[in-house]
Coordinates of C-alpha atoms in Angstrom, one line a residue:
X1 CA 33.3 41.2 -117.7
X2 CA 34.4 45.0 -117.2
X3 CA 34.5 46.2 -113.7
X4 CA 33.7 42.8 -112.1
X5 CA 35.7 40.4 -110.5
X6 CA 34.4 36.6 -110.9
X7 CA 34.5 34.6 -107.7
X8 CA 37.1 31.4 -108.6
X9 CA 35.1 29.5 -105.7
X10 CA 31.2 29.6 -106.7
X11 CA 31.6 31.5 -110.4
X12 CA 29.4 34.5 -108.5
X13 CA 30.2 38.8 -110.2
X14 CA 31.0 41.2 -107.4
X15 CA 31.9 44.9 -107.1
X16 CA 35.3 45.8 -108.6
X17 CA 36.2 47.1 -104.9
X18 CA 35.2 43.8 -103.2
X19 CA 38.4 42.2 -101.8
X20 CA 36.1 39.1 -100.4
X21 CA 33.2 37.0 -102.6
X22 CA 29.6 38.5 -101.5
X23 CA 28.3 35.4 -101.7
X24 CA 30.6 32.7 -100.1
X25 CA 33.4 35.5 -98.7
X26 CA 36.1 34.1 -100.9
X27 CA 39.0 36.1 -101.1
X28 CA 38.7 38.1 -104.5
X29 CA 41.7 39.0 -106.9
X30 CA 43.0 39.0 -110.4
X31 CA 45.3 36.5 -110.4
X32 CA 42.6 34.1 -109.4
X33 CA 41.5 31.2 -111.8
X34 CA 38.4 31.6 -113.4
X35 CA 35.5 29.4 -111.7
X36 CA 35.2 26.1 -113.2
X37 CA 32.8 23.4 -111.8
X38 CA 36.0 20.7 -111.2
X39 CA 37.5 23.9 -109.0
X40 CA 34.5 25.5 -107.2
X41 CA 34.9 23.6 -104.1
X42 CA 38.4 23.2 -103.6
X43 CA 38.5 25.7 -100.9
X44 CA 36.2 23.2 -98.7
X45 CA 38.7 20.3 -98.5
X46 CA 39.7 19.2 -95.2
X47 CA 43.0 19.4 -93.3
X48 CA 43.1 15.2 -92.3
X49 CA 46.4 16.6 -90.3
X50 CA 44.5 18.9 -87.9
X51 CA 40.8 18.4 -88.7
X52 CA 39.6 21.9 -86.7
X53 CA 42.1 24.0 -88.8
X54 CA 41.1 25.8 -91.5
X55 CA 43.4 27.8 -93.3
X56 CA 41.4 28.2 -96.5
X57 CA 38.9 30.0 -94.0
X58 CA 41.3 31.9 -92.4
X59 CA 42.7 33.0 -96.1
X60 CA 39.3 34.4 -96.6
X61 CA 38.9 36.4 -93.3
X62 CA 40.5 35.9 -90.2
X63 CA 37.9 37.1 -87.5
X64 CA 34.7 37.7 -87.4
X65 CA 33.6 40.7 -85.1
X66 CA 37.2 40.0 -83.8
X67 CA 37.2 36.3 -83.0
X68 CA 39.1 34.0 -85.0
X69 CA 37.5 32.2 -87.7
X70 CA 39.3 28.7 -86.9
X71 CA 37.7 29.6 -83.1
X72 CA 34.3 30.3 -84.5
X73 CA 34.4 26.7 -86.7
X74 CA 35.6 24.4 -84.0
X75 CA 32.2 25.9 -82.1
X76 CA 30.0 25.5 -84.7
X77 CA 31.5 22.1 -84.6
X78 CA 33.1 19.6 -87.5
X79 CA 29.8 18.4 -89.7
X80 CA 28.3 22.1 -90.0
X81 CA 30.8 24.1 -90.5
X82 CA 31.1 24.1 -94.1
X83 CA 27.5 24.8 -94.1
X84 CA 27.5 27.6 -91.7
X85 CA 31.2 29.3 -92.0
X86 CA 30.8 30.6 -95.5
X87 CA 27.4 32.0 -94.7
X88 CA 29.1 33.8 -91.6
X89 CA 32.0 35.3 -94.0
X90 CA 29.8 35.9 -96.3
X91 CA 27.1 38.0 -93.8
X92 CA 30.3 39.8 -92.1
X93 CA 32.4 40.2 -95.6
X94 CA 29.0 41.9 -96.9
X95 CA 26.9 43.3 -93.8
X96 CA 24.0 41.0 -95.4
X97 CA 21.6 39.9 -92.3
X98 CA 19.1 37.4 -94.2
X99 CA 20.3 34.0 -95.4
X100 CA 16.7 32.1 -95.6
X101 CA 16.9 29.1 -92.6
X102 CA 14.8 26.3 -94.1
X103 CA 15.3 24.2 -90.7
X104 CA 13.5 27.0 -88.7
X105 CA 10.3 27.5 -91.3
X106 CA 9.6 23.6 -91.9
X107 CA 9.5 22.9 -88.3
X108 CA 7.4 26.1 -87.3
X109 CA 4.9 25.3 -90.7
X110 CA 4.8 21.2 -90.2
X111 CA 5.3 20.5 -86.5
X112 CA 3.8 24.2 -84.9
X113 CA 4.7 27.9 -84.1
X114 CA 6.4 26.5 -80.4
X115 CA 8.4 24.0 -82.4
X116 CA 10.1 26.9 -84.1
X117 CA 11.8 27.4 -81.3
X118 CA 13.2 24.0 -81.3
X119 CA 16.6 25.1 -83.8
X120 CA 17.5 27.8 -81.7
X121 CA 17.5 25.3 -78.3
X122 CA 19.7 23.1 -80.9
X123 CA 21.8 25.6 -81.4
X124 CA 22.1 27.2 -78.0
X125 CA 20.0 30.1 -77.8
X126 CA 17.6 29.4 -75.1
X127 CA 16.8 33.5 -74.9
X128 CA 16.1 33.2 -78.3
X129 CA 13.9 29.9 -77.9
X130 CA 12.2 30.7 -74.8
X131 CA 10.8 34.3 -76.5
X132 CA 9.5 32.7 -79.4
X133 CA 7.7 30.2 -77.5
X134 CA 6.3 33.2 -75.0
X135 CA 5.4 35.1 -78.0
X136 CA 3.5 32.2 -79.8
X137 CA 2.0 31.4 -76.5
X138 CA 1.1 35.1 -75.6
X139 CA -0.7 35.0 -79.0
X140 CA -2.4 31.9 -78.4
X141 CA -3.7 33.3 -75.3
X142 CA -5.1 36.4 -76.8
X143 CA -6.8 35.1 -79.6
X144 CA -8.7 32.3 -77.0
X145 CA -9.4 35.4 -75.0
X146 CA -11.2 37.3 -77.9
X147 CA -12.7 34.2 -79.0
X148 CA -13.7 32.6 -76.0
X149 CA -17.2 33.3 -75.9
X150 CA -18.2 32.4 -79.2
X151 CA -16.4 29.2 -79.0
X152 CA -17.8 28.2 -76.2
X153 CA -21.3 28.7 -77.7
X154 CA -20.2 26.4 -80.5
X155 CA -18.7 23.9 -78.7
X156 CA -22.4 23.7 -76.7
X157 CA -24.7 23.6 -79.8
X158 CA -22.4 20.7 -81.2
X159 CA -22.1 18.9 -77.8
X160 CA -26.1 18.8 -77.5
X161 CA -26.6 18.1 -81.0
X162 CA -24.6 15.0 -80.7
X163 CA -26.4 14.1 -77.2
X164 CA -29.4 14.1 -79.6
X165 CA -28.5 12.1 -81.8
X166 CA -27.5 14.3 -84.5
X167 CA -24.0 13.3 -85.0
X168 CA -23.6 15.2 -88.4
X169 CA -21.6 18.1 -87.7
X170 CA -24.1 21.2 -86.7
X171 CA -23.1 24.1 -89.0
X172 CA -23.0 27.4 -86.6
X173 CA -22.4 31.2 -88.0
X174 CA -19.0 32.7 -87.0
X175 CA -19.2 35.5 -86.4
X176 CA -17.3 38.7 -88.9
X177 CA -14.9 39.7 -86.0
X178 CA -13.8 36.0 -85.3
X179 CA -13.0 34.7 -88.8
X180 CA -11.3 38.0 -89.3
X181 CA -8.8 36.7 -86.4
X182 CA -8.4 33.6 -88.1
X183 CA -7.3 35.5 -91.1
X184 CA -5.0 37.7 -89.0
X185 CA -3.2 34.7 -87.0
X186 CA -2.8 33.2 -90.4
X187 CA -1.4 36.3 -91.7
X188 CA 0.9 37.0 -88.8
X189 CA 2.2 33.6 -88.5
X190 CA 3.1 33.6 -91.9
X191 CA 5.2 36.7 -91.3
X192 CA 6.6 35.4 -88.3
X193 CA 8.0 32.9 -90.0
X194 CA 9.2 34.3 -92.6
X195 CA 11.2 37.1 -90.4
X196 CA 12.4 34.2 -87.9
X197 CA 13.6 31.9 -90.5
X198 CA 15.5 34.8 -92.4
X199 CA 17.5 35.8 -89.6
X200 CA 17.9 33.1 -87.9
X201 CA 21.5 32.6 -89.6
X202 CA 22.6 35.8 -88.2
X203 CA 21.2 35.3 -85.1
X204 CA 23.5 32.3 -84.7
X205 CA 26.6 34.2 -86.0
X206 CA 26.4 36.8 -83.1
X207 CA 25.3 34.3 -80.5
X208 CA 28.2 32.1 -81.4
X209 CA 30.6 35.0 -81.3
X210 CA 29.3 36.7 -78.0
X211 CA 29.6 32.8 -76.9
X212 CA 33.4 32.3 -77.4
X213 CA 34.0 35.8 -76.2
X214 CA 32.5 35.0 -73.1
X215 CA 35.0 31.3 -73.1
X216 CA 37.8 33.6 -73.6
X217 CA 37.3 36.3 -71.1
X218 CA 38.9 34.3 -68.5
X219 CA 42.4 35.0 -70.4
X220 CA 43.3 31.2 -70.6
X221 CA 44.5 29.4 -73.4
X222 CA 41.9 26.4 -75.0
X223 CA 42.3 24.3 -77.3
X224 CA 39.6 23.6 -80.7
X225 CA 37.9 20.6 -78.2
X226 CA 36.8 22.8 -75.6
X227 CA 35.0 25.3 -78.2
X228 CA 33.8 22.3 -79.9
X229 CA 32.5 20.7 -76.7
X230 CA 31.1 24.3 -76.0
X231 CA 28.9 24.6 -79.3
X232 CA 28.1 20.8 -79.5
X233 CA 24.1 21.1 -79.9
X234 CA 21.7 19.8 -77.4
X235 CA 18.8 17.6 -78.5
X236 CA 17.3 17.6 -75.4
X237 CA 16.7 21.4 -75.0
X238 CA 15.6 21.2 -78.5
X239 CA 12.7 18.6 -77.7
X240 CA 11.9 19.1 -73.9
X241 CA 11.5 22.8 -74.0
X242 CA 9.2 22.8 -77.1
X243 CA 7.1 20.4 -76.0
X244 CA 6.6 22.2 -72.7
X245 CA 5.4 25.1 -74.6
X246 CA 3.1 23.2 -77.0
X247 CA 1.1 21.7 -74.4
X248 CA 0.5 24.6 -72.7
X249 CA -0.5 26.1 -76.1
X250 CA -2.7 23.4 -76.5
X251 CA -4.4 23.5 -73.4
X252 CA -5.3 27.4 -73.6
X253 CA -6.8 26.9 -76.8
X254 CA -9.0 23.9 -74.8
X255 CA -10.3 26.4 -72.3
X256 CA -13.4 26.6 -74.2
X257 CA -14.1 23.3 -74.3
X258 CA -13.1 22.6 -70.7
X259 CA -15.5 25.2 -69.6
X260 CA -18.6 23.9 -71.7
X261 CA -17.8 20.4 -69.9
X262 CA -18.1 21.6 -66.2
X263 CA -20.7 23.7 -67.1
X264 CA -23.4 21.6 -69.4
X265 CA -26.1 19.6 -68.0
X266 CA -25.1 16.2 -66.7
X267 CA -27.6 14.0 -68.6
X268 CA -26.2 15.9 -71.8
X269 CA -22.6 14.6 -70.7
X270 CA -24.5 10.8 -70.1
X271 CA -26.1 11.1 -73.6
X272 CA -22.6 12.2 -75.0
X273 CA -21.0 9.2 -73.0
X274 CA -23.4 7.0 -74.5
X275 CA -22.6 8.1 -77.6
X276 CA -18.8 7.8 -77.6

């Protein structure tokens, strides 16, 4: 392969003037064996002796934005490091921002837009996690606001129809501008998403850099415990804080149907209790 030098680690062709692998940020030269599938993940065995040193990390690239890789995997902590380590070499080797987060786009696509929020409490980034739930919430808000009058027209005909006796569901026209919003949130989310769940990676790297800057500013020597202690995620923020957020996103999109309630005739709401 003329002008390219085969990663021995993952097999992947980079730039003849790569020194480290774009793709896992292992440290590229000729004298390396050629990739093999009994070799490609030799570099990920542990050190039993000193389980928060790793020197086949270190080999690759020392620091990363100018703290110490052995630093920056005792914070990310023992069971996600060799996840998350050779995506950060890789991102700082390469300057590559997006590394698609699967964790962050199933829980905003299955659970709700709040809930994608809910890795970045994991992780410690509560800035992070408290904008996207403002954002998702701001959004929520608007769209009620646009829609509120028309909902709320809805909600009546189908509330009295039912007090009737008419239980099928009443079919009402939406009107053009409203069911172009639901095609905008859909689209919007989607992106979102998308954009969220790319950089959300990278968005870890830097916080968990600027994190053990800030540990070290006080000059004093730590040892891998305290960073690990420092980055240990917190399953609490990640449920609590979420679920704050999706109620109140629940309840603004129920203003409409609050407000039909206190305002509808009483012996509708006694035919509609009798009903129920």
């Amino acid at each position: 392969m003329e002008n390219k030098k085969v990663c021995s680690v993952c097999g992947t062709e980079n730039e003849e003037e790569y020194r480290f692998c774009k793709n896992c940020g292992a440290k590229l030269n000729r004298s390396t064996p050629e990739y093999s599938p009994t070799n490609g993940y030799a570099p990920y065995e542990r050190n039993y002796g000193n389980p928060y040193s790793l020197p086949n990390y270190s080999e690759r690239l020392k620091t990363i934005d100018g703290v110490e890789t052995e630093k920056l995997s005792a914070y990310v902590g023992k069971e996600k490091r060799d996840y998350y380590m050779p995506r950060f070499i890789g991102m700082s080797v390469t300057g590559k921002k997006t590394i698609f987060n699967w964790a962050v786009a199933i829980l905003a696509c299955f659970v709700g837009m709040p809930f994608m929020a809910a890795w970045f409490f994991y992780r410690k980034m509560p800035k992070i996690g408290v904008f996207l739930c403002a954002v998702s919430l701001i959004f929520t808000a608007f769209s009620t606001v646009i829609t509120f009058d028309g909902k709320c027209a809805e909600i009546k005909a189908i509330l009295e129809a039912m007090a009737a006796g008419e239980y099928s569901y009443l079919q009402t026209d939406a009107a053009f501008s409203e069911l172009l919003l639901e095609y905008l949130k859909l689209g919007l989310s989607v992106a979102v998403i998308a954009l969220v769940s790319s950089y959300a990676n990278y968005f870890y790297m830097k916080n968990s850099v600027a994190r053990i800057k800030l540990l070290d500013s006080d000059g004093t020597l730590k040892n891998p415990e305290f960073y690990e202690s420092a980055g240990k995620p917190s399953l609490a923020l990640a449920i609590v804080i979420p679920l704050i957020f999706y109620i109140a996103d629940a309840a603004i999109m129920m203003t409409p149907l609050i407000s039909v309630l206190s305002e509808i005739d009483s012996s509708v709401l006694l035919s509609l209790i009798g009903v129920v």
